[in-house]
C-alpha cells in the first residue's frame, strides 16, 4: 500500500470515529473492509459496500445498536452501500405475535441517501423496505400504490421489482430521525392486500442506503433494537 493511500485510509478511519462534537472516541470494533461484519448480541453489523462506482467507507461499532460509518461516495447515481445492523427472525408471519423496532439516528444534511429498514421474506423472494427519512435524489423501486397509516406512521406505498425479487417500499410522508415502528403491522398489511401469503420473515436490517456522500459524511445509529 503506498503512503498516500495509507494516509487516506487513516484520515477516513479517524473521521468514522468522530462524535457530534468532533472529538475522537475509541470504538469496540471498526473496519474499512468492503464486506466487514461483526456479531454482537444476536445481531450482525455489516459495512456492505456493494454498488458500482462506490468510494471509501469505514464502519465502527460499540454495539449492535450504537454504530456508524464515515462514507465518501461520489456524486453519481445508483446505490453505493447499505451499512446496517441486522437480526434474523426466521419465523412464519402467522407465528409472529410481535415484531417491532426502535431507532435513533444522526445523519448528514446533504448527500443522497435513505435511512431504512430492509426486510427479507421467503428466502429473498420478497423485499420490504421501510424508509424513515430520505435526503437528496433518491426514490423507491416501482410505482406508487396508495398512502396508508399503519405501524405507527403514515407512508406512501410503492410496489415493483428489481429484476430478482418483488419490492414493497413504505416511504414515510415526513422525515424522522427517531421512533418506533410496528413492523409486524406493516408486514400483515401487505398480506391483507394479497401481495404475498404466509411468508417466512428472515433478516430484519436497519441502516443507511447511501447513493452519494461526496467529500465524506458521518452516518450514526445512536440506538436501535428489534423486539419479536
Short mmCIF file of N, CA and C in Angstrom, two decimals, residues 91-172:
data_model
loop_
_atom_site.label_atom_id
_atom_site.label_comp_id
_atom_site.label_asym_id
_atom_site.label_seq_id
_atom_site.Cartn_x
_atom_site.Cartn_y
_atom_site.Cartn_z
N UNK A 91 -39.16 -16.76 11.10
CA UNK A 91 -40.44 -17.32 11.56
C UNK A 91 -41.54 -16.98 10.55
N UNK A 92 -42.53 -17.84 10.48
CA UNK A 92 -43.68 -17.58 9.63
C UNK A 92 -44.42 -16.34 10.12
N UNK A 93 -44.96 -15.60 9.19
CA UNK A 93 -45.70 -14.40 9.55
C UNK A 93 -46.84 -14.72 10.51
N UNK A 94 -47.52 -15.84 10.27
CA UNK A 94 -48.66 -16.23 11.12
C UNK A 94 -48.23 -16.62 12.53
N UNK A 95 -46.95 -16.95 12.71
CA UNK A 95 -46.46 -17.37 14.02
C UNK A 95 -45.97 -16.19 14.87
N UNK A 96 -45.85 -15.03 14.26
CA UNK A 96 -45.37 -13.87 14.99
C UNK A 96 -46.51 -13.17 15.71
N UNK A 97 -46.30 -12.86 16.97
CA UNK A 97 -47.27 -12.08 17.74
C UNK A 97 -46.77 -10.66 17.97
N UNK A 98 -45.46 -10.46 17.75
CA UNK A 98 -44.89 -9.13 17.90
C UNK A 98 -43.61 -9.04 17.08
N UNK A 99 -43.45 -7.96 16.37
CA UNK A 99 -42.20 -7.64 15.69
C UNK A 99 -42.16 -6.11 15.57
N UNK A 100 -41.40 -5.49 16.43
CA UNK A 100 -41.32 -4.04 16.43
C UNK A 100 -39.87 -3.61 16.55
N UNK A 101 -39.62 -2.35 16.25
CA UNK A 101 -38.25 -1.85 16.30
C UNK A 101 -38.25 -0.38 16.68
N UNK A 102 -37.21 0.01 17.43
CA UNK A 102 -36.99 1.40 17.78
C UNK A 102 -35.61 1.83 17.29
N UNK A 103 -35.49 3.11 16.95
CA UNK A 103 -34.22 3.59 16.41
C UNK A 103 -34.04 5.07 16.74
N UNK A 104 -32.79 5.49 16.69
CA UNK A 104 -32.44 6.91 16.82
C UNK A 104 -31.15 7.12 16.03
N UNK A 105 -31.17 8.04 15.07
CA UNK A 105 -30.02 8.24 14.20
C UNK A 105 -29.60 9.70 14.15
N UNK A 106 -28.34 9.92 13.80
CA UNK A 106 -27.81 11.24 13.46
C UNK A 106 -27.28 11.13 12.04
N UNK A 107 -27.71 12.04 11.16
CA UNK A 107 -27.40 11.89 9.73
C UNK A 107 -27.04 13.24 9.13
N UNK A 108 -26.34 13.22 8.00
CA UNK A 108 -25.95 14.48 7.36
C UNK A 108 -27.11 15.20 6.70
N UNK A 109 -26.95 16.49 6.52
CA UNK A 109 -27.99 17.30 5.89
C UNK A 109 -27.80 17.48 4.41
N UNK A 110 -26.82 16.78 3.85
CA UNK A 110 -26.59 16.80 2.41
C UNK A 110 -26.25 15.40 1.95
N UNK A 111 -25.94 15.26 0.66
CA UNK A 111 -25.73 13.93 0.09
C UNK A 111 -27.04 13.37 -0.42
N UNK A 112 -27.03 12.09 -0.76
CA UNK A 112 -28.23 11.40 -1.24
C UNK A 112 -28.28 10.02 -0.61
N UNK A 113 -29.33 9.76 0.17
CA UNK A 113 -29.42 8.51 0.91
C UNK A 113 -30.82 8.36 1.51
N UNK A 114 -31.08 7.18 2.04
CA UNK A 114 -32.29 6.94 2.83
C UNK A 114 -31.89 6.18 4.09
N UNK A 115 -32.52 6.51 5.21
CA UNK A 115 -32.39 5.71 6.43
C UNK A 115 -33.56 4.74 6.41
N UNK A 116 -33.26 3.44 6.34
CA UNK A 116 -34.33 2.49 6.01
C UNK A 116 -34.13 1.12 6.63
N UNK A 117 -35.27 0.48 6.91
CA UNK A 117 -35.29 -0.94 7.20
C UNK A 117 -35.32 -1.69 5.87
N UNK A 118 -34.65 -2.83 5.84
CA UNK A 118 -34.70 -3.73 4.69
C UNK A 118 -35.02 -5.12 5.24
N UNK A 119 -36.19 -5.62 4.91
CA UNK A 119 -36.68 -6.87 5.49
C UNK A 119 -36.86 -7.88 4.39
N UNK A 120 -36.32 -9.07 4.60
CA UNK A 120 -36.38 -10.12 3.58
C UNK A 120 -37.33 -11.23 4.01
N UNK A 121 -38.08 -11.77 3.05
CA UNK A 121 -39.04 -12.84 3.34
C UNK A 121 -38.98 -13.92 2.27
N UNK A 122 -39.31 -15.14 2.68
CA UNK A 122 -39.30 -16.30 1.78
C UNK A 122 -38.00 -16.41 0.99
N UNK A 123 -36.89 -16.41 1.75
CA UNK A 123 -35.56 -16.63 1.15
C UNK A 123 -35.29 -15.65 0.01
N UNK A 124 -35.51 -14.36 0.28
CA UNK A 124 -35.22 -13.27 -0.65
C UNK A 124 -36.18 -13.19 -1.84
N UNK A 125 -37.33 -13.84 -1.74
CA UNK A 125 -38.33 -13.68 -2.80
C UNK A 125 -39.03 -12.33 -2.68
N UNK A 126 -39.12 -11.82 -1.44
CA UNK A 126 -39.78 -10.54 -1.19
C UNK A 126 -38.86 -9.65 -0.36
N UNK A 127 -38.83 -8.38 -0.75
CA UNK A 127 -38.05 -7.38 -0.03
C UNK A 127 -38.99 -6.26 0.40
N UNK A 128 -38.99 -5.97 1.69
CA UNK A 128 -39.84 -4.91 2.23
C UNK A 128 -38.94 -3.82 2.79
N UNK A 129 -39.02 -2.64 2.20
CA UNK A 129 -38.22 -1.51 2.67
C UNK A 129 -39.12 -0.51 3.39
N UNK A 130 -38.65 -0.03 4.52
CA UNK A 130 -39.38 0.96 5.31
C UNK A 130 -38.46 2.16 5.48
N UNK A 131 -38.77 3.24 4.75
CA UNK A 131 -37.93 4.43 4.74
C UNK A 131 -38.39 5.40 5.84
N UNK A 132 -37.49 5.68 6.78
CA UNK A 132 -37.82 6.59 7.86
C UNK A 132 -37.46 8.04 7.51
N UNK A 133 -36.46 8.23 6.68
CA UNK A 133 -36.14 9.55 6.17
C UNK A 133 -35.36 9.40 4.87
N UNK A 134 -35.29 10.48 4.11
CA UNK A 134 -34.53 10.46 2.86
C UNK A 134 -33.97 11.85 2.60
N UNK A 135 -32.88 11.88 1.85
CA UNK A 135 -32.18 13.13 1.56
C UNK A 135 -31.66 13.06 0.12
N UNK A 136 -31.86 14.12 -0.63
CA UNK A 136 -31.30 14.19 -1.97
C UNK A 136 -32.09 13.41 -2.99
N UNK A 137 -31.44 13.13 -4.12
CA UNK A 137 -32.10 12.49 -5.27
C UNK A 137 -32.15 10.98 -5.12
N UNK A 138 -33.07 10.51 -4.30
CA UNK A 138 -33.28 9.08 -4.11
C UNK A 138 -34.78 8.79 -4.20
N UNK A 139 -35.12 7.57 -4.56
CA UNK A 139 -36.53 7.18 -4.66
C UNK A 139 -36.67 5.68 -4.65
N UNK A 140 -37.85 5.17 -4.30
CA UNK A 140 -38.08 3.73 -4.21
C UNK A 140 -38.30 3.10 -5.58
N UNK A 141 -38.19 1.78 -5.61
CA UNK A 141 -38.46 0.99 -6.82
C UNK A 141 -39.97 0.87 -7.02
N UNK A 142 -40.41 0.88 -8.27
CA UNK A 142 -41.81 0.60 -8.58
C UNK A 142 -42.68 1.83 -8.64
N UNK A 143 -43.98 1.59 -8.63
CA UNK A 143 -44.97 2.66 -8.75
C UNK A 143 -45.74 2.83 -7.45
N UNK A 144 -46.17 4.06 -7.23
CA UNK A 144 -46.92 4.36 -6.01
C UNK A 144 -48.30 3.71 -6.08
N UNK A 145 -48.67 3.02 -4.99
CA UNK A 145 -49.94 2.31 -4.91
C UNK A 145 -50.99 3.08 -4.13
N UNK A 146 -50.57 3.61 -2.98
CA UNK A 146 -51.53 4.27 -2.10
C UNK A 146 -50.77 4.98 -0.98
N UNK A 147 -51.49 5.70 -0.13
CA UNK A 147 -50.96 6.23 1.12
C UNK A 147 -51.72 5.57 2.25
N UNK A 148 -51.00 5.09 3.26
CA UNK A 148 -51.64 4.35 4.34
C UNK A 148 -51.00 4.70 5.67
N UNK A 149 -51.81 4.68 6.72
CA UNK A 149 -51.31 4.81 8.09
C UNK A 149 -51.33 3.44 8.73
N UNK A 150 -50.16 2.90 9.02
CA UNK A 150 -50.05 1.57 9.62
C UNK A 150 -48.70 1.48 10.35
N UNK A 151 -48.66 0.73 11.41
CA UNK A 151 -47.41 0.55 12.15
C UNK A 151 -46.94 1.76 12.90
N UNK A 152 -47.84 2.74 13.10
CA UNK A 152 -47.50 3.92 13.87
C UNK A 152 -47.05 5.11 13.05
N UNK A 153 -47.10 4.99 11.70
CA UNK A 153 -46.66 6.07 10.83
C UNK A 153 -47.52 6.11 9.57
N UNK A 154 -47.40 7.18 8.81
CA UNK A 154 -48.10 7.30 7.53
C UNK A 154 -47.08 7.22 6.40
N UNK A 155 -47.39 6.37 5.40
CA UNK A 155 -46.45 6.07 4.33
C UNK A 155 -47.07 6.24 2.95
N UNK A 156 -46.23 6.58 1.99
CA UNK A 156 -46.55 6.37 0.59
C UNK A 156 -46.01 4.99 0.23
N UNK A 157 -46.87 4.14 -0.34
CA UNK A 157 -46.52 2.75 -0.58
C UNK A 157 -46.22 2.54 -2.06
N UNK A 158 -45.09 1.90 -2.34
CA UNK A 158 -44.67 1.60 -3.71
C UNK A 158 -44.52 0.09 -3.88
N UNK A 159 -44.80 -0.38 -5.09
CA UNK A 159 -44.68 -1.81 -5.40
C UNK A 159 -43.97 -1.96 -6.74
N UNK A 160 -42.99 -2.86 -6.77
CA UNK A 160 -42.25 -3.08 -8.01
C UNK A 160 -41.35 -4.29 -7.90
N UNK A 161 -40.35 -4.35 -8.78
CA UNK A 161 -39.39 -5.46 -8.80
C UNK A 161 -38.03 -4.92 -9.19
N UNK A 162 -36.98 -5.50 -8.63
CA UNK A 162 -35.63 -5.12 -9.01
C UNK A 162 -35.04 -6.08 -10.03
N UNK A 163 -35.87 -6.99 -10.54
CA UNK A 163 -35.43 -7.99 -11.50
C UNK A 163 -35.12 -9.32 -10.87
N UNK A 164 -34.90 -9.32 -9.56
CA UNK A 164 -34.61 -10.56 -8.83
C UNK A 164 -35.69 -10.91 -7.83
N UNK A 165 -36.36 -9.91 -7.28
CA UNK A 165 -37.39 -10.15 -6.27
C UNK A 165 -38.40 -9.01 -6.27
N UNK A 166 -39.57 -9.30 -5.72
CA UNK A 166 -40.59 -8.26 -5.53
C UNK A 166 -40.11 -7.30 -4.44
N UNK A 167 -40.44 -6.03 -4.61
CA UNK A 167 -40.04 -5.00 -3.64
C UNK A 167 -41.26 -4.17 -3.25
N UNK A 168 -41.50 -4.08 -1.95
CA UNK A 168 -42.55 -3.21 -1.40
C UNK A 168 -41.86 -2.15 -0.55
N UNK A 169 -42.09 -0.88 -0.88
CA UNK A 169 -41.43 0.20 -0.16
C UNK A 169 -42.45 1.09 0.52
N UNK A 170 -42.21 1.35 1.80
CA UNK A 170 -43.04 2.24 2.60
C UNK A 170 -42.20 3.47 2.92
N UNK A 171 -42.53 4.58 2.27
CA UNK A 171 -41.76 5.81 2.41
C UNK A 171 -42.53 6.77 3.32
N UNK A 172 -41.96 7.07 4.47
CA UNK A 172 -42.65 7.94 5.43
C UNK A 172 -42.95 9.29 4.79
#
